[in-house]
Coordinates of C-alpha atoms in Angstrom, one line a residue:
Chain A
X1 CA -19.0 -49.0 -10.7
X2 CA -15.3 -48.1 -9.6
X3 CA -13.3 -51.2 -8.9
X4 CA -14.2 -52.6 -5.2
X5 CA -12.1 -51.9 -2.7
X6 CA -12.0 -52.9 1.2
X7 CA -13.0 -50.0 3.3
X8 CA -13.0 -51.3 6.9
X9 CA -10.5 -52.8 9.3
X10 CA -13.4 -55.6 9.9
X11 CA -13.2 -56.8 6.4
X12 CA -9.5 -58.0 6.8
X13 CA -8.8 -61.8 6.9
X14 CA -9.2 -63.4 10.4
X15 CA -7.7 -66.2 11.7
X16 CA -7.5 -68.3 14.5
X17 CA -10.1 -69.4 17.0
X18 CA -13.9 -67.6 16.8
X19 CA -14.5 -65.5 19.2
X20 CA -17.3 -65.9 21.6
X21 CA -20.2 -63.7 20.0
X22 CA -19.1 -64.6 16.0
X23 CA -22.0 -66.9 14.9
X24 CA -20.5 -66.6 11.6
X25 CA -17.1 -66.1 10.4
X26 CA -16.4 -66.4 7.1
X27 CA -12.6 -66.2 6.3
X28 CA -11.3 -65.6 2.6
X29 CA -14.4 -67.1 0.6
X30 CA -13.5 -67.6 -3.3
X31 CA -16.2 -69.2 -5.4
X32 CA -14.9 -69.7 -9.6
X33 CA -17.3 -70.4 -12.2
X34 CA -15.5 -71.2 -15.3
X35 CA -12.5 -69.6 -14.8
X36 CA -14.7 -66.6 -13.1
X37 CA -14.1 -65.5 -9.7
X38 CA -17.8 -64.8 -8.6
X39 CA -16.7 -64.4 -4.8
X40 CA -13.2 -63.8 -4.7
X41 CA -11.5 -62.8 -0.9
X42 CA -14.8 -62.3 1.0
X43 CA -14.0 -61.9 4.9
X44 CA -16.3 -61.2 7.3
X45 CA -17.8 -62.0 11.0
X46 CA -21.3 -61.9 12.1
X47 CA -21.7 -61.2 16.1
X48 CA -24.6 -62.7 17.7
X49 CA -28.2 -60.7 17.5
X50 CA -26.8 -59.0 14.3
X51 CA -28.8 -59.0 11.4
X52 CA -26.7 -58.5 8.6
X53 CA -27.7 -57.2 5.5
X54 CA -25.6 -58.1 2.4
X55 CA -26.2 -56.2 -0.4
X56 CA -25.4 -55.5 -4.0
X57 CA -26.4 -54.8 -7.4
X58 CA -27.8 -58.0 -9.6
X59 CA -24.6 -60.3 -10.3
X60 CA -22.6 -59.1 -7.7
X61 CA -22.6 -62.9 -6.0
X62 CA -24.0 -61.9 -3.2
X63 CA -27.0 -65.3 -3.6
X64 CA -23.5 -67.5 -4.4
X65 CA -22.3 -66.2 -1.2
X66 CA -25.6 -67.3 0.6
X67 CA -25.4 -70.3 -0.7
X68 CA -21.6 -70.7 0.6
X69 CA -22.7 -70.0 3.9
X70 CA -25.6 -72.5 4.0
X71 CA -23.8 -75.1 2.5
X72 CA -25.6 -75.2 -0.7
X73 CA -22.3 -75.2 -2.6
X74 CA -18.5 -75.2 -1.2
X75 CA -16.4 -72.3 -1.8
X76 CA -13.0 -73.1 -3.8
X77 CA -10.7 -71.1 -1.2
X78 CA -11.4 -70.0 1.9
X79 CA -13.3 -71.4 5.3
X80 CA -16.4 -70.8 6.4
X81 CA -17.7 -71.4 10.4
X82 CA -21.2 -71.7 11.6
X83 CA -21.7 -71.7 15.4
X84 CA -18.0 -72.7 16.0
X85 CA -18.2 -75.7 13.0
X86 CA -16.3 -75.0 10.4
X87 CA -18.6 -76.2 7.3
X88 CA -16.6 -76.5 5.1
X89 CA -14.6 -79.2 6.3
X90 CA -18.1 -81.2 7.7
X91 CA -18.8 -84.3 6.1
X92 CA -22.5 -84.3 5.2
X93 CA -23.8 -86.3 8.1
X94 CA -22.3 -84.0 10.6
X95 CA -23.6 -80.9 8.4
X96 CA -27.0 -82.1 9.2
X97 CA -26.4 -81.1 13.0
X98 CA -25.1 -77.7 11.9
X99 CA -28.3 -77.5 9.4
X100 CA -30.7 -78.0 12.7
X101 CA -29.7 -74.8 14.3
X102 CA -30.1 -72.9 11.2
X103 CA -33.2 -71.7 9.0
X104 CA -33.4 -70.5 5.5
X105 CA -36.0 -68.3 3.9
X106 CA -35.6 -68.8 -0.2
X107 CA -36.3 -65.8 -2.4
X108 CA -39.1 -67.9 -3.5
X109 CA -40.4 -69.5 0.3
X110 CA -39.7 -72.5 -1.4
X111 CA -42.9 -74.0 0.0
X112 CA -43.6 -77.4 -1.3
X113 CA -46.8 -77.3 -3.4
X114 CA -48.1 -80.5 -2.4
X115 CA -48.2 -80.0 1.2
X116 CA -50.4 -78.0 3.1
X117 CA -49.4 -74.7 5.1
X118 CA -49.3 -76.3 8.1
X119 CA -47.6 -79.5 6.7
X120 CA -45.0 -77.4 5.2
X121 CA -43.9 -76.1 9.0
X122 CA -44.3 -79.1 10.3
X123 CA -42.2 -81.3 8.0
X124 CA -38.6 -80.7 9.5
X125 CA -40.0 -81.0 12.9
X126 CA -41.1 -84.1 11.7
X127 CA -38.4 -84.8 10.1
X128 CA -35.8 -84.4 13.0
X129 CA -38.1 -85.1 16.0
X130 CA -39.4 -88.5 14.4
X131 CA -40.8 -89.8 17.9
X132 CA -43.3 -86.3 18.9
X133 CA -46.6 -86.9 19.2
X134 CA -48.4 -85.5 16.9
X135 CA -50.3 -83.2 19.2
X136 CA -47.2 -81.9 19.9
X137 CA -45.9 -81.0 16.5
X138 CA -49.9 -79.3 15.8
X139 CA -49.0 -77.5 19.0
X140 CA -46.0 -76.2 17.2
X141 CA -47.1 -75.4 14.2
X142 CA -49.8 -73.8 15.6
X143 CA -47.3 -71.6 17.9
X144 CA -44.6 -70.8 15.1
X145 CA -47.9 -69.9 12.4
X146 CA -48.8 -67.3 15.1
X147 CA -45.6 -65.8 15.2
X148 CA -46.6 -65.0 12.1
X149 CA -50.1 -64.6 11.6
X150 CA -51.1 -67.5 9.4
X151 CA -52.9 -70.1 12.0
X152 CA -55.9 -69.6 10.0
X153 CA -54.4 -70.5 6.8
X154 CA -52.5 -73.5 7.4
X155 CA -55.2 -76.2 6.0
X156 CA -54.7 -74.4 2.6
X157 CA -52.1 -75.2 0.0
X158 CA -49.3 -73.0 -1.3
X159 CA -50.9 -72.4 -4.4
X160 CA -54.4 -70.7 -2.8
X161 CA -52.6 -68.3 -0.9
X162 CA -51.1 -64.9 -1.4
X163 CA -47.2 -63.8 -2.2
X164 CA -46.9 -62.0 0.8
X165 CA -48.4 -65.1 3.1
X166 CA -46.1 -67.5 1.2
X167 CA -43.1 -65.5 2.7
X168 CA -44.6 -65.6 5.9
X169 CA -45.3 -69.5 5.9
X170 CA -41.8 -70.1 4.5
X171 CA -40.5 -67.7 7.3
X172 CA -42.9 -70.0 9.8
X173 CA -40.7 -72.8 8.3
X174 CA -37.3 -71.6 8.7
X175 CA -38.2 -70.9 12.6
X176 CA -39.6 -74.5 12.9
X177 CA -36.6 -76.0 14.9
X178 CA -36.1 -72.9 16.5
X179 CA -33.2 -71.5 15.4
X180 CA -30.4 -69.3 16.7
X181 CA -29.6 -68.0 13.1
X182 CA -31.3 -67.4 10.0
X183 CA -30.4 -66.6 6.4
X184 CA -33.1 -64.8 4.2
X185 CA -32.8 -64.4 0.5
X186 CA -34.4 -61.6 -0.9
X187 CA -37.1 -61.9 1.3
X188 CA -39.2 -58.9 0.4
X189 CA -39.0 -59.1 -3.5
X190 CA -42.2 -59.3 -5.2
X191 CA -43.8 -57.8 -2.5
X192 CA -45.9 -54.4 -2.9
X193 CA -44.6 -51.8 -0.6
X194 CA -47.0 -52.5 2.6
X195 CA -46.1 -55.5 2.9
X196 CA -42.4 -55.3 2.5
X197 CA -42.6 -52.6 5.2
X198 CA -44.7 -55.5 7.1
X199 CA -42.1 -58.1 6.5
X200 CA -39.6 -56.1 7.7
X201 CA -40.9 -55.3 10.9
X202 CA -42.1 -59.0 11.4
X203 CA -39.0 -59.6 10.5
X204 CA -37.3 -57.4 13.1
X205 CA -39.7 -58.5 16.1
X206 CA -38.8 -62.1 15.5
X207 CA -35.0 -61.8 15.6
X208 CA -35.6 -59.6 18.6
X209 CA -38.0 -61.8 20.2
X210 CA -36.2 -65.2 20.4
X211 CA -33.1 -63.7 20.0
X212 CA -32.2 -64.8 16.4
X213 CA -29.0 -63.6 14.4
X214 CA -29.9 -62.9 11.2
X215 CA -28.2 -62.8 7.6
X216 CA -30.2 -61.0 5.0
X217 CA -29.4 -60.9 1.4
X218 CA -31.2 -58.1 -0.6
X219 CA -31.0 -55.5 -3.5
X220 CA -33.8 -53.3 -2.0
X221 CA -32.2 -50.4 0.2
X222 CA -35.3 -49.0 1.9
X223 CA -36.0 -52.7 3.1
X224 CA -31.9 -53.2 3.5
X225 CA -31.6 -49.4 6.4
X226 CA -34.7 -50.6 8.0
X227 CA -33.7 -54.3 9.2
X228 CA -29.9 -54.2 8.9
X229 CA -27.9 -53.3 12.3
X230 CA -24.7 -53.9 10.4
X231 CA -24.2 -54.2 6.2
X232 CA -21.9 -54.9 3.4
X233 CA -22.0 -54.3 0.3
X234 CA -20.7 -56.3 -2.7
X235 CA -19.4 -55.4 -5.9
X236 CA -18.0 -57.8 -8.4
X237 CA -18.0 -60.5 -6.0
X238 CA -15.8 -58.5 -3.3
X239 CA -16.7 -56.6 -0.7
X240 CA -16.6 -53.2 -1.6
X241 CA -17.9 -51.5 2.2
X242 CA -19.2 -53.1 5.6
X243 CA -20.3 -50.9 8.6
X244 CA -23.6 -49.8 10.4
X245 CA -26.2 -48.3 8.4
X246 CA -25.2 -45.0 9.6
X247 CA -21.3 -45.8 8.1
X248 CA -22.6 -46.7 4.9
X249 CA -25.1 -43.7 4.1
X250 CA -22.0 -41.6 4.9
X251 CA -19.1 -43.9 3.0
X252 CA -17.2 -41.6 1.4
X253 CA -16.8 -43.8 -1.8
X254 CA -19.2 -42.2 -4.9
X255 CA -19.7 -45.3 -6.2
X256 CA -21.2 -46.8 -2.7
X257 CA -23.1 -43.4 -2.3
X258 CA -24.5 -44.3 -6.1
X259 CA -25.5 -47.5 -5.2
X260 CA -27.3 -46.7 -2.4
X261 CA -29.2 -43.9 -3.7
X262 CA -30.0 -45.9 -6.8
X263 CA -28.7 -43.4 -9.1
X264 CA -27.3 -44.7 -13.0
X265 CA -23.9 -45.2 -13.2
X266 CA -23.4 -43.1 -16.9
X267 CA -25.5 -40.8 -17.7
X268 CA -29.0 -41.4 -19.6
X269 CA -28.4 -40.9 -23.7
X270 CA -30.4 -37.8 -24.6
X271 CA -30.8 -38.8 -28.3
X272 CA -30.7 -41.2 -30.7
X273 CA -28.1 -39.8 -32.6
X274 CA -25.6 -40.4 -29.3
X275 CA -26.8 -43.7 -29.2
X276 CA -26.3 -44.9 -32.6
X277 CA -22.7 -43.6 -32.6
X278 CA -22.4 -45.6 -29.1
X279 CA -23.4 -48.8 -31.0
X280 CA -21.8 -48.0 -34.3
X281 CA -18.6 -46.3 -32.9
X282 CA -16.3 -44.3 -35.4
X283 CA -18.1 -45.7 -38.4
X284 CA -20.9 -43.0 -37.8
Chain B
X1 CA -12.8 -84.8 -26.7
X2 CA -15.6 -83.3 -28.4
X3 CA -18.1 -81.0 -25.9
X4 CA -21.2 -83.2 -27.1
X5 CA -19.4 -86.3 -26.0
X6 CA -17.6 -84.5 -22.8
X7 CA -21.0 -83.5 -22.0
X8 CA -22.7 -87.5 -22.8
X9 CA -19.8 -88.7 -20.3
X10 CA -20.5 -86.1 -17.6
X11 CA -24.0 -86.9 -17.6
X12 CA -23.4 -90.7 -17.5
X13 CA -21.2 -89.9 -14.2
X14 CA -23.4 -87.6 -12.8
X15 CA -26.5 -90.5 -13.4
X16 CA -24.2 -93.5 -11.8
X17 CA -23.4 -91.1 -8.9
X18 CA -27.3 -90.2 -8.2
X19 CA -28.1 -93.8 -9.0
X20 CA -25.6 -95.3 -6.3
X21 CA -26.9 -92.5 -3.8
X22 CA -30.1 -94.0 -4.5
X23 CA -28.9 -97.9 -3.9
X24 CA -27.5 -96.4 -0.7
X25 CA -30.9 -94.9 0.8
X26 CA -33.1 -97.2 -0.4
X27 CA -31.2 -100.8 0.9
X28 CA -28.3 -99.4 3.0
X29 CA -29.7 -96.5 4.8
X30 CA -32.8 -98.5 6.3
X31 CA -30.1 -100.8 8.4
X32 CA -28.7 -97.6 9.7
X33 CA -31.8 -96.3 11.5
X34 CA -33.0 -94.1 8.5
X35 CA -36.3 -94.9 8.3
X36 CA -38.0 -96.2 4.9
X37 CA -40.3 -93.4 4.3
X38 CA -43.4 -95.9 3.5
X39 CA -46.0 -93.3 3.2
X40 CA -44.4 -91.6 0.3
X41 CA -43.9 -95.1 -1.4
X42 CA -47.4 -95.9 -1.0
X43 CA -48.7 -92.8 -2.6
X44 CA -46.1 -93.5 -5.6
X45 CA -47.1 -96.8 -5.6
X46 CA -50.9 -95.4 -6.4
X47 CA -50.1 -93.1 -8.6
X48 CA -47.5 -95.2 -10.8
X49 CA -49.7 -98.3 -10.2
X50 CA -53.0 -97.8 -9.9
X51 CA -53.0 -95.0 -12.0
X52 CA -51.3 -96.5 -15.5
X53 CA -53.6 -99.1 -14.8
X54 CA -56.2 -98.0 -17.3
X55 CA -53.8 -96.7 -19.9
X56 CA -51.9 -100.1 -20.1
X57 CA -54.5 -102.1 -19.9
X58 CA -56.2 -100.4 -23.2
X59 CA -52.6 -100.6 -25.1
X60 CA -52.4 -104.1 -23.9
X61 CA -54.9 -104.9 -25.2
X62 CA -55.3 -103.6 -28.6
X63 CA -51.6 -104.9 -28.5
X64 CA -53.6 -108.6 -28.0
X65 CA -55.7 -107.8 -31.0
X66 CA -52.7 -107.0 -33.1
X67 CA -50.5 -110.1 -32.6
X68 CA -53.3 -112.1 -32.6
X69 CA -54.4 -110.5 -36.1
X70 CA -50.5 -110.6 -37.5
X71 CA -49.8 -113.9 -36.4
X72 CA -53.2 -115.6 -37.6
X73 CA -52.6 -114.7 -41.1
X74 CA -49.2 -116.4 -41.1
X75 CA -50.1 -119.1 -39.0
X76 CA -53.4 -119.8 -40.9
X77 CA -51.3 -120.9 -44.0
X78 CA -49.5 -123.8 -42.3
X79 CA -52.6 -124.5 -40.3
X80 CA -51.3 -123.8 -37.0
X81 CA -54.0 -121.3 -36.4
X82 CA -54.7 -122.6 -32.9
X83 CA -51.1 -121.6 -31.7
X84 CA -52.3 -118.0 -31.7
X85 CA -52.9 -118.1 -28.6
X86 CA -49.3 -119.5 -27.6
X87 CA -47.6 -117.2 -29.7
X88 CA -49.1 -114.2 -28.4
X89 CA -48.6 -115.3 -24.3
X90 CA -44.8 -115.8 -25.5
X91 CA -44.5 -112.8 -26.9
X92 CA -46.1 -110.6 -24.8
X93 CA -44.5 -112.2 -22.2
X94 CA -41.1 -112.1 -23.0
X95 CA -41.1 -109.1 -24.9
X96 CA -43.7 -106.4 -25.7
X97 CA -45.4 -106.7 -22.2
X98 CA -42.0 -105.3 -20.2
X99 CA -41.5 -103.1 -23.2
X100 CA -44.5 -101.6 -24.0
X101 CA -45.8 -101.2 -20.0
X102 CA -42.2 -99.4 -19.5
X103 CA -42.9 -96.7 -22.5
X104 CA -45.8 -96.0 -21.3
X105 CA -44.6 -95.7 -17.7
X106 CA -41.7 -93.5 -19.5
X107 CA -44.5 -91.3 -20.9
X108 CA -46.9 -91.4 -18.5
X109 CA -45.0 -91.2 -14.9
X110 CA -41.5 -90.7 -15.9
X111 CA -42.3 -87.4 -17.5
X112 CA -44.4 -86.3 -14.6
X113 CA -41.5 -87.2 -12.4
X114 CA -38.9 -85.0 -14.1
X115 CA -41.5 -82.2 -14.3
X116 CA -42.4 -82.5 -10.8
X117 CA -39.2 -82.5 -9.7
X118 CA -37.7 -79.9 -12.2
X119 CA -40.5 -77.4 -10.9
X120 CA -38.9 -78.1 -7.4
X121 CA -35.5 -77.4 -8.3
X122 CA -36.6 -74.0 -10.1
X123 CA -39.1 -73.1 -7.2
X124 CA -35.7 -73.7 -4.8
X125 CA -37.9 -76.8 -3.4
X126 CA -34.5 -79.0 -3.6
X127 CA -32.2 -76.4 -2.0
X128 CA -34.9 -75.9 1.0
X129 CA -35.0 -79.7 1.5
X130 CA -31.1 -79.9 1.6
X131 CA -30.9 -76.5 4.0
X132 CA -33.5 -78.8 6.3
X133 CA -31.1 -81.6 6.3
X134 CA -33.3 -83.6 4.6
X135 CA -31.5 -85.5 1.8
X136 CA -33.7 -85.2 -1.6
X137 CA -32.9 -88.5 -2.4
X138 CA -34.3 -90.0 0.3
X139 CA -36.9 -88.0 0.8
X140 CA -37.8 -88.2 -3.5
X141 CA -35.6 -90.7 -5.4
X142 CA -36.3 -93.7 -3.2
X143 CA -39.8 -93.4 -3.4
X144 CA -40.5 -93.1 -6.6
X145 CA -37.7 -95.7 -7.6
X146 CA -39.8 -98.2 -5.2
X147 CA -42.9 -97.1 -6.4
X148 CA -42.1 -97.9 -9.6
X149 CA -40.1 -100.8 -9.2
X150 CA -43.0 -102.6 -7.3
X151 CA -45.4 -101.6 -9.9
X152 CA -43.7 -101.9 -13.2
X153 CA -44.0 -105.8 -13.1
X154 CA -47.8 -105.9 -11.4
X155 CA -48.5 -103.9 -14.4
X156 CA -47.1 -106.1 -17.0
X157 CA -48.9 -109.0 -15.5
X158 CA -51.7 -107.6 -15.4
X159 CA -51.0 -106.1 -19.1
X160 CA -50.2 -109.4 -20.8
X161 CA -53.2 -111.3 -19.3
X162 CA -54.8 -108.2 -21.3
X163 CA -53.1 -108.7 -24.2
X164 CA -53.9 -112.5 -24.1
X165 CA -57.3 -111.7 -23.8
X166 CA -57.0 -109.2 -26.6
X167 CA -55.8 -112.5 -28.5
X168 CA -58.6 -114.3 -27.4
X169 CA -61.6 -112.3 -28.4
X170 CA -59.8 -112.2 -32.3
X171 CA -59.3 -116.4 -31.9
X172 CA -62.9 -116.6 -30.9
X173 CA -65.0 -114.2 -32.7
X174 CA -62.7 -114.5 -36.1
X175 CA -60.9 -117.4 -36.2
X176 CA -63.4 -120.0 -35.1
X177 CA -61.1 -120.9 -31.9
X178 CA -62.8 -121.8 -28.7
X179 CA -61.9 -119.8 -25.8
X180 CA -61.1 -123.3 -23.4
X181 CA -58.8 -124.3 -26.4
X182 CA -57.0 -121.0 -26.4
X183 CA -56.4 -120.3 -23.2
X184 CA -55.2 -123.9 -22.9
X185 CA -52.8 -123.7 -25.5
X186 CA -51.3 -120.6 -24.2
X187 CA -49.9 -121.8 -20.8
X188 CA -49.0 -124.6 -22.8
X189 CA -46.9 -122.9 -24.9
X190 CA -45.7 -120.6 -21.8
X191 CA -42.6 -121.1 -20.4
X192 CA -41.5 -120.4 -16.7
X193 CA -38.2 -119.1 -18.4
X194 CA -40.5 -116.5 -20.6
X195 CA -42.4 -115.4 -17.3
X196 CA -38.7 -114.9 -15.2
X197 CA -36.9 -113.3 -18.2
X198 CA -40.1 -110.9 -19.0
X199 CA -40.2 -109.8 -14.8
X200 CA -36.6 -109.4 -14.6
X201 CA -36.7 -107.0 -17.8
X202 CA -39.7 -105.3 -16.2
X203 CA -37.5 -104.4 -12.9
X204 CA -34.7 -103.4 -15.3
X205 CA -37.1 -100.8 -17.7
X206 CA -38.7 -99.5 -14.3
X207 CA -34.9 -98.9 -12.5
X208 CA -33.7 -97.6 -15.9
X209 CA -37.2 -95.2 -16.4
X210 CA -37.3 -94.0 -12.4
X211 CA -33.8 -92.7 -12.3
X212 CA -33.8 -91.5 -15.4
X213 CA -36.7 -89.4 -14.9
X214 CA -35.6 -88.4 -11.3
X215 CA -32.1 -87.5 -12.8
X216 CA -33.1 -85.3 -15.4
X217 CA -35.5 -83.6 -13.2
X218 CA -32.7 -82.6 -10.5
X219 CA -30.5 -81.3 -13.3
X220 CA -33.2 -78.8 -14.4
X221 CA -31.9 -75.3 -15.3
X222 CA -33.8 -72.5 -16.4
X223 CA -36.6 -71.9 -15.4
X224 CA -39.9 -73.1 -17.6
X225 CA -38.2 -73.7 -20.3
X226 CA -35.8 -76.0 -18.5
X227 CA -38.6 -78.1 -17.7
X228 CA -39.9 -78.8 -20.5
X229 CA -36.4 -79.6 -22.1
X230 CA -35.5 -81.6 -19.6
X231 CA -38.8 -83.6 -19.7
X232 CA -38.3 -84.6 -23.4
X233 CA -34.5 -85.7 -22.5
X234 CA -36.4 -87.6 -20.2
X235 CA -38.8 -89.3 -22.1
X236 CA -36.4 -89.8 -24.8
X237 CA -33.8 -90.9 -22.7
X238 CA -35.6 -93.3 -21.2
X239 CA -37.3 -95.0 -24.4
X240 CA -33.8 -95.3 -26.1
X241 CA -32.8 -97.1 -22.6
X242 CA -35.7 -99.5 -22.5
X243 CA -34.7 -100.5 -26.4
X244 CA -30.8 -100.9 -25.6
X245 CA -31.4 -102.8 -22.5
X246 CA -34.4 -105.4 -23.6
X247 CA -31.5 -106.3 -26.6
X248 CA -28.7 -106.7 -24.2
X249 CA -31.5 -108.8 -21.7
X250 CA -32.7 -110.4 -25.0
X251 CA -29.3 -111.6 -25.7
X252 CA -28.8 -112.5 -22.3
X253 CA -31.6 -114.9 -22.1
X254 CA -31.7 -116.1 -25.6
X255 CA -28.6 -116.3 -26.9
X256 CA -26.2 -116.9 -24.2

């Protein structure tokens, strides 16, 4: 890939007070591992009832960039704001409050193995709301498993159910508390084509049903045009172009064009002649 | 500073720091509204406790038959053979009873623990806890710390009276003891000093074994293979620990 360059006015560092729509603004984000700048300068707003799609090829620290924004690990440079707090300057305790109003569905689900479905949804209302009845936290589960279509399973453990309902009990999870804003990793990977077309439009009825902003991080670009109403794409822990999906299919940059239409970036060796004298340079 | 011992000293930070989280939401916590979560220790409590039960019990006892066996043929040739029983309450007491019910803790739950929690932190179990606002330590550590605190020194009580009995059935059936005599002599020989020094070493092993194995299952790192790597730190970690601290305890009771 060509070297990343910024291609839109919206990348450029903000500062100053949030506006009244960002739910995220994330303001010159630099994340070094040894010596390595993963992230390095990432700046970018999310308005509310977006669902953002960050993308990039594998490496491109768009996962250490998730994790920046839900706290998972602090950034070396920059700021970071959630819903007008800026988390990277919250102490833990008050990072718990900013954690309430936020759910995360892990590449994985993350489901805990010893709990049951429905204990799994019910754990951080538990957790949070220690004094509901518990009627009222069955009634919840039971409403946020129909959102997505898993009431029936949720006396059965992680293990005896399927990929695809694993990512929809982990997404019941992250909408346990209700949340205005919600970070998915890679939630479609693994998933045969049907049902990443079916998580994508569950997906999209549940942010535009209870009105959720979502961030989405994934490498798959069918999944990426459906959901995304804005994206950016990463490269070498920049940002190399933001914009609607319309904007990006027509970015004039090769490289993004590449990317997006999964082509190689050298051309395929014909023969293994040309590939020995690529491993063995002059010396063939 | 070479990287093995760099890397010795950043673990030994990284353990103190997890271990004083853990002081903090086990005894602070609870007087700041954060509620002891008592189900979780229970279920620990049953599956450290009740659970070893069997396993110790058998070591302890062939442990009983042992002593009793070693010390007999000693004993038997300055005709103190009806100290037996003394010797082996003393020192299973003071000394193999905390040690051996904490290796086999170590083997038993401790590697359990780090695998358990290990598969968490590779299944991003951990990171969803955290992005709940759930501290894992809390909500994992404390629990199983407890749990195993509690049951470390049931266990060696109960183990020693195994062993004694071990001890017993050799006294009896091979050394023409009778059982009355035995038993006698044993909480004879027993002091209160050996039943304190053996309970406080049995809370040590259990601290040392609990956060050991909780620490090296939150440093996991990948995948399967970290697991299993990590387990074995664990276990050997944990074993060397036991040693080092019964000879500092040793020396504390004995010898200061």
């Amino acid at each position: 890939m060509e070297a990343p360059a910024q291609t839109s006015a919206e990348t450029q560092p903000k500062s100053g007070p949030i506006g009244p729509d960002d739910v995220i603004v994330v303001e010159d984000v630099a994340k070094i591992y040894d010596g390595r700048r993963v992230l390095d300068g990432v700046n970018f707003r999310v308005k509310r009832g977006e669902i953002l799609v960050i993308m990039g090829g594998s490496g491109c620290g768009k996962s250490t960039l998730l994790r920046q924004l839900i706290g998972l690990q602090q950034p070396e440079e920059g700021r970071i704001w959630i819903d007008g707090s800026e988390i990277t300057q919250l102490t833990e305790e008050a990072f718990i409050n900013v954690r309430r109003r936020f759910g995360v569905l892990f590449q994985s689900g993350a489901l805990f193995n010893s709990m049951t479905v429905g204990d799994n949804v019910a754990l951080p209302i538990r957790e949070h709301y220690p004094n509901q009845p518990e009627m009222t936290v069955d009634i919840m589960v039971k409403m946020k498993l129909s959102l997505v279509g898993m009431t029936q399973f949720s006396h059965l453990k992680p293990a005896e159910i399927s990929g695809g309902m694993k990512k929809r009990a982990a997404l019941a999870r992250a909408l346990a508390l209700d949340p205005k804003l919600l970070f998915c990793d890679e939630p479609t990977a693994g998933l045969d084509p049907t049902r990443v077309t079916e998580f994508d439009e569950l997906t999209l009825k549940l942010c535009r049903d209870l009105g959720v902003t979502a961030v989405v991080v994934t490498h798959d670009m069918t999944s990426a045009f459906r959901i995304g109403t804005r994206m950016i794409l990463l490269n070498k822990g920049k940002i190399w172009a933001v914009g609607t999906p319309a904007e990006i299919r027509a970015h004039p940059d090769p490289g993004v064009k590449r990317f997006i239409n999964g082509d190689p970036e050298s051309e395929v060796r014909q023969d293994a002649d040309s590939y020995l004298q690529d491993i063995l340079g002059e010396s063939k | 500073m070479p990287i093995t011992l760099t890397r010795f000293f950043q673990h030994v930070t990284s353990w103190c720091w997890l271990f004083g989280n853990m002081l903090y939401w086990a005894f602070v916590s609870p007087f700041h509204g954060k509620k002891m979560r008592t189900n979780d220790l229970f279920r620990q409590m049953m599956l450290i406790g009740v659970r070893s039960l069997s396993i110790v019990f058998l070591v302890m006892f062939f442990m009983g038959l042992v002593l009793a066996m070693q010390s007999a043929e000693t004993l038997e040739k300055v005709g103190g053979l009806s100290m037996v029983g003394g010797l082996v309450a003393a020192a299973v007491m003071r000394e193999i009873g905390p040690m051996l019910t904490a290796i086999v803790l170590a083997g038993r739950c401790g590697a359990a623990i780090t695998a358990e929690l290990g598969t968490m932190r590779v299944a991003e179990e951990l990171d969803a806890l955290e992005t709940m606002g759930l501290n894992p330590v809390h909500f994992l550590i404390v629990p199983r710390v407890l749990g195993m605190v509690i049951m470390a020194p049931c266990l060696t009580i109960l183990g020693v009276f195994m062993a004694m009995y071990g001890g017993c059935l050799i006294s009896v059936l091979f050394l023409d003891q009778d059982a009355y005599q035995y038993w006698r002599k044993s909480f004879e020989l027993l002091k209160l000093k050996d039943v304190y020094s053996g309970m406080i070493k049995s809370v040590v092993f259990a601290t040392l074994v609990s956060n050991i194995a909780c620490y090296f299952g939150f440093i996991v790192d990948g995948g399967a293979e970290g697991v299993g790597k990590s387990t074995t730190q664990s276990v050997v970690t944990s074993i060397v620990m036991i040693i080092v601290s019964d000879c500092v305890l040793t020396a504390f009771f004995y010898f200061v």
